CSV table of C-alpha atoms in Angstrom, one decimal:
chain,number,residue,atom,x,y,z
A,22,MET,CA,88.5,93.4,106.5
A,23,SER,CA,90.8,91.8,104.0
A,24,ASP,CA,94.5,91.3,104.8
A,25,ASN,CA,95.4,93.9,102.2
A,26,ALA,CA,93.2,96.6,103.6
A,27,LYS,CA,95.0,99.0,105.9
A,28,LYS,CA,94.1,98.1,109.5
A,29,MET,CA,92.3,100.4,111.8
A,30,ARG,CA,94.4,101.5,114.8
A,31,ARG,CA,91.8,100.3,117.2
A,32,ALA,CA,89.4,97.6,116.0
A,33,PRO,CA,85.9,98.2,117.6
A,34,THR,CA,84.8,95.4,119.9
A,35,GLN,CA,81.9,96.9,121.8
A,36,LYS,CA,78.5,97.6,120.1
A,37,ARG,CA,78.8,101.3,120.8
A,38,SER,CA,82.3,101.4,119.2
A,39,ARG,CA,81.2,99.5,116.1
A,40,GLU,CA,78.2,101.8,115.7
A,41,ARG,CA,80.6,104.8,116.0
A,42,VAL,CA,82.8,103.3,113.3
A,43,GLN,CA,79.8,102.7,111.0
A,44,ASN,CA,78.7,106.3,111.5
A,45,ILE,CA,82.2,107.6,110.6
A,46,LEU,CA,82.1,105.6,107.4
A,47,LYS,CA,78.6,106.7,106.6
A,48,VAL,CA,79.5,110.4,107.0
A,49,ALA,CA,82.7,109.8,105.0
A,50,CYS,CA,80.5,108.4,102.2
A,51,GLU,CA,78.4,111.6,102.3
A,52,LEU,CA,81.4,113.8,102.2
A,53,ILE,CA,83.1,111.9,99.3
A,54,ALA,CA,79.8,112.0,97.4
A,55,LEU,CA,79.8,115.8,97.8
A,56,GLN,CA,83.4,116.7,97.3
A,57,GLY,CA,85.4,113.6,96.4
A,58,SER,CA,87.9,111.8,98.6
A,59,ASP,CA,90.6,114.4,97.8
A,60,GLY,CA,88.4,117.1,99.2
A,61,MET,CA,87.5,115.3,102.4
A,62,LYS,CA,89.3,116.6,105.5
A,63,MET,CA,89.7,114.5,108.6
A,64,GLY,CA,88.7,117.5,110.8
A,65,GLU,CA,85.5,118.0,108.9
A,66,LEU,CA,84.7,114.3,109.0
A,67,ALA,CA,85.2,114.2,112.8
A,68,GLU,CA,83.0,117.2,113.3
A,69,LYS,CA,80.1,115.9,111.1
A,70,ALA,CA,80.4,112.4,112.6
A,71,GLY,CA,80.2,113.9,116.1
A,72,VAL,CA,83.5,112.5,117.4
A,73,SER,CA,86.7,114.2,118.5
A,74,ILE,CA,89.6,114.3,116.1
A,75,GLY,CA,91.5,112.1,118.6
A,76,SER,CA,88.8,109.5,118.6
A,77,LEU,CA,88.7,109.5,114.8
A,78,TYR,CA,92.5,108.9,114.6
A,79,GLN,CA,92.1,106.1,117.2
A,80,TYR,CA,90.1,104.2,114.6
A,81,PHE,CA,91.6,105.4,111.3
A,82,PRO,CA,95.2,106.6,111.3
A,83,ASP,CA,94.7,108.6,108.1
A,84,LYS,CA,92.3,109.3,105.2
A,85,ALA,CA,93.7,106.3,103.2
A,86,ALA,CA,92.6,103.9,106.0
A,87,ILE,CA,89.0,105.2,105.6
A,88,ILE,CA,89.1,104.8,101.8
A,89,HIS,CA,90.5,101.2,102.2
A,90,ALA,CA,87.7,100.4,104.7
A,91,LEU,CA,85.1,101.6,102.3
A,92,ALA,CA,86.6,99.7,99.4
A,93,ASP,CA,86.7,96.6,101.6
A,94,ARG,CA,83.0,96.9,102.3
A,95,TYR,CA,82.1,97.3,98.6
A,96,ASN,CA,84.3,94.3,97.8
A,97,ASP,CA,82.4,92.2,100.3
A,98,GLU,CA,79.1,93.3,98.7
A,99,SER,CA,80.5,92.4,95.3
A,100,ARG,CA,81.6,89.0,96.4
A,101,HIS,CA,78.2,88.3,97.9
A,102,CYS,CA,76.3,89.4,94.8
A,103,ILE,CA,78.4,87.3,92.5
A,104,GLU,CA,78.1,84.2,94.7
A,105,GLU,CA,74.4,84.6,95.0
A,106,ALA,CA,73.9,85.1,91.3
A,107,LEU,CA,76.0,82.2,90.2
A,108,SER,CA,75.4,79.6,92.9
A,109,GLU,CA,72.0,78.6,91.5
A,110,VAL,CA,72.8,78.4,87.8
A,111,THR,CA,72.2,75.0,86.3
A,112,THR,CA,72.8,75.4,82.6
A,113,SER,CA,75.1,77.2,80.2
A,114,HIS,CA,72.3,79.6,79.2
A,115,SER,CA,71.5,80.5,82.8
A,116,LEU,CA,75.2,81.1,83.6
A,117,ILE,CA,75.6,83.5,80.7
A,118,ALA,CA,72.3,85.3,81.5
A,119,ALA,CA,73.3,85.6,85.1
A,120,PHE,CA,76.7,87.0,84.3
A,121,ASP,CA,75.2,89.5,81.8
A,122,HIS,CA,72.8,90.6,84.5
A,123,LEU,CA,75.7,91.0,87.0
A,124,ILE,CA,77.6,93.2,84.6
A,125,ASP,CA,74.6,95.5,84.0
A,126,THR,CA,73.9,95.7,87.7
A,127,TYR,CA,77.5,96.5,88.5
A,128,PHE,CA,77.7,99.3,85.9
A,129,GLU,CA,74.4,100.8,87.1
A,130,LEU,CA,75.8,100.7,90.7
A,131,PHE,CA,78.9,102.5,89.7
A,132,LEU,CA,76.8,105.2,88.0
A,133,ALA,CA,74.5,105.6,91.0
A,134,GLU,CA,77.2,105.5,93.7
A,135,PRO,CA,79.8,108.4,93.4
A,136,VAL,CA,81.7,106.9,96.3
A,137,ILE,CA,82.4,103.7,94.4
A,138,CYS,CA,83.5,105.7,91.4
A,139,ASP,CA,85.8,107.9,93.5
A,140,ILE,CA,87.5,104.9,95.1
A,141,TRP,CA,87.9,102.9,91.9
A,142,THR,CA,89.1,105.7,89.7
A,143,GLY,CA,92.0,106.1,92.2
A,144,THR,CA,92.9,102.4,92.3
A,145,GLN,CA,95.9,102.7,90.0
A,146,ALA,CA,97.5,105.3,92.2
A,147,ASP,CA,97.1,103.3,95.4
A,148,LYS,CA,99.0,100.0,95.8
A,149,THR,CA,96.8,98.8,98.6
A,150,LEU,CA,93.7,99.3,96.5
A,151,ARG,CA,95.4,97.5,93.6
A,152,ASP,CA,96.2,94.6,95.8
A,153,MET,CA,92.7,94.5,97.1
A,154,GLU,CA,91.3,94.6,93.6
A,155,LEU,CA,93.5,91.7,92.6
A,156,GLU,CA,92.5,89.7,95.7
A,157,VAL,CA,88.8,90.2,94.9
A,158,SER,CA,89.3,89.3,91.2
A,159,ARG,CA,91.0,86.1,92.3
A,160,GLU,CA,88.2,85.2,94.6
A,161,ASN,CA,85.5,86.0,92.1
A,162,GLY,CA,87.4,84.3,89.3
A,163,ALA,CA,87.7,81.2,91.4
A,164,PHE,CA,84.0,81.1,92.1
A,165,LEU,CA,83.3,81.5,88.4
A,166,ALA,CA,85.7,78.7,87.6
A,167,ARG,CA,84.1,76.4,90.1
A,168,THR,CA,80.7,77.2,88.6
A,169,ILE,CA,82.0,76.3,85.1
A,170,ALA,CA,83.5,73.1,86.5
A,171,ARG,CA,80.2,72.2,88.1
A,172,LEU,CA,78.4,72.7,84.8
A,173,ARG,CA,81.0,70.5,83.1
A,174,ASN,CA,80.5,67.8,85.7
A,175,GLU,CA,84.1,68.2,87.0
A,176,GLN,CA,85.2,68.1,90.6
A,177,THR,CA,87.7,70.9,90.2
A,178,ALA,CA,88.4,73.6,87.7
A,179,ASP,CA,91.2,73.1,85.2
A,180,PRO,CA,94.1,75.6,85.8
A,181,SER,CA,93.6,77.1,82.3
A,182,ILE,CA,89.9,77.7,83.1
A,183,SER,CA,90.9,79.3,86.4
A,184,ALA,CA,93.3,81.6,84.7
A,185,ARG,CA,90.7,82.6,82.1
A,186,CYS,CA,88.1,83.3,84.8
A,187,LEU,CA,90.6,85.5,86.7
A,188,LEU,CA,91.2,87.4,83.4
A,189,ILE,CA,87.4,87.9,83.0
A,190,MET,CA,87.0,89.3,86.5
A,191,SER,CA,90.1,91.5,86.3
A,192,MET,CA,89.0,92.8,82.9
A,193,GLY,CA,85.6,93.5,84.4
A,194,GLU,CA,87.1,95.8,87.0
A,195,ALA,CA,89.2,97.6,84.3
A,196,THR,CA,86.1,97.9,82.1
A,197,MET,CA,84.0,99.5,84.8
A,198,ARG,CA,86.8,102.0,85.6
A,199,LEU,CA,87.0,103.0,81.9
A,200,ALA,CA,83.2,103.0,81.4
A,201,ILE,CA,82.6,105.5,84.2
A,202,SER,CA,85.4,107.8,83.0
A,203,VAL,CA,83.7,108.5,79.7
A,204,PRO,CA,80.2,109.8,78.8
A,205,VAL,CA,77.4,107.4,79.8
A,206,ASP,CA,76.4,106.4,76.3
A,207,GLU,CA,80.0,105.6,75.4
A,208,GLY,CA,80.3,103.8,78.7
A,209,ARG,CA,77.3,101.6,77.9
A,210,GLU,CA,78.9,100.7,74.6
A,211,ILE,CA,82.1,99.7,76.4
A,212,VAL,CA,80.2,97.5,78.8
A,213,GLY,CA,78.3,96.0,76.0
A,214,SER,CA,81.5,95.0,74.2
A,215,TYR,CA,82.8,93.5,77.4
A,216,LYS,CA,79.6,91.4,77.8
A,217,ARG,CA,80.0,90.1,74.2
A,218,MET,CA,83.6,89.1,74.9
A,219,THR,CA,82.8,87.4,78.1
A,220,ARG,CA,79.9,85.5,76.5
A,221,ARG,CA,82.2,84.1,73.9
A,222,GLU,CA,84.8,83.2,76.4
A,223,ILE,CA,82.4,81.5,78.8
A,224,THR,CA,80.7,79.7,76.0
A,225,GLU,CA,84.0,78.4,74.7
A,226,MET,CA,85.0,77.1,78.2
A,227,LEU,CA,81.7,75.4,78.6
A,228,ASP,CA,81.8,73.8,75.2
A,229,ALA,CA,85.2,72.4,75.8
A,230,SER,CA,83.8,69.9,78.2
């Protein structure tokens, strides 16, 4: 879990405890998908997860800790997908194609996963989630910057490139949050506009070599 995520009261060390925590998070996802995080009650979560309310609070001190744990898990998946998609690119064209595909995949994931939508629509009201989002944007932006530096045959990314890549990733999070808050067709137009902007920006950074 990231440093910005709210820590569990008791980190699971044994296999059985880790499985119990994973089951709690699985049931939390099911409840959030049905009624949203605002409607999820700790008592109901404990009952459906098959644990006592005391055991639940041993791992998660409050509902926010559960939301942060789920957000951290989705952030890890996001980092993995981006690194996997960009690590093999060898040309400017393949980088832009890979990034386009990532944006489309990310949007479809948001549409298909109500839990992700619920978490990210509440980001602006939760400082921990905002900090987590910034941390992930920095990490993903740094990976994009290193990819561009590699294609430019440079050992390290120029600070201006790094800043632009951070902006691309941060704008991507904001774009997805806006796109899922409007009708789907309008959301697709918003995502399409973001893709066109990022294509121009990435192309300009690559051509500057």
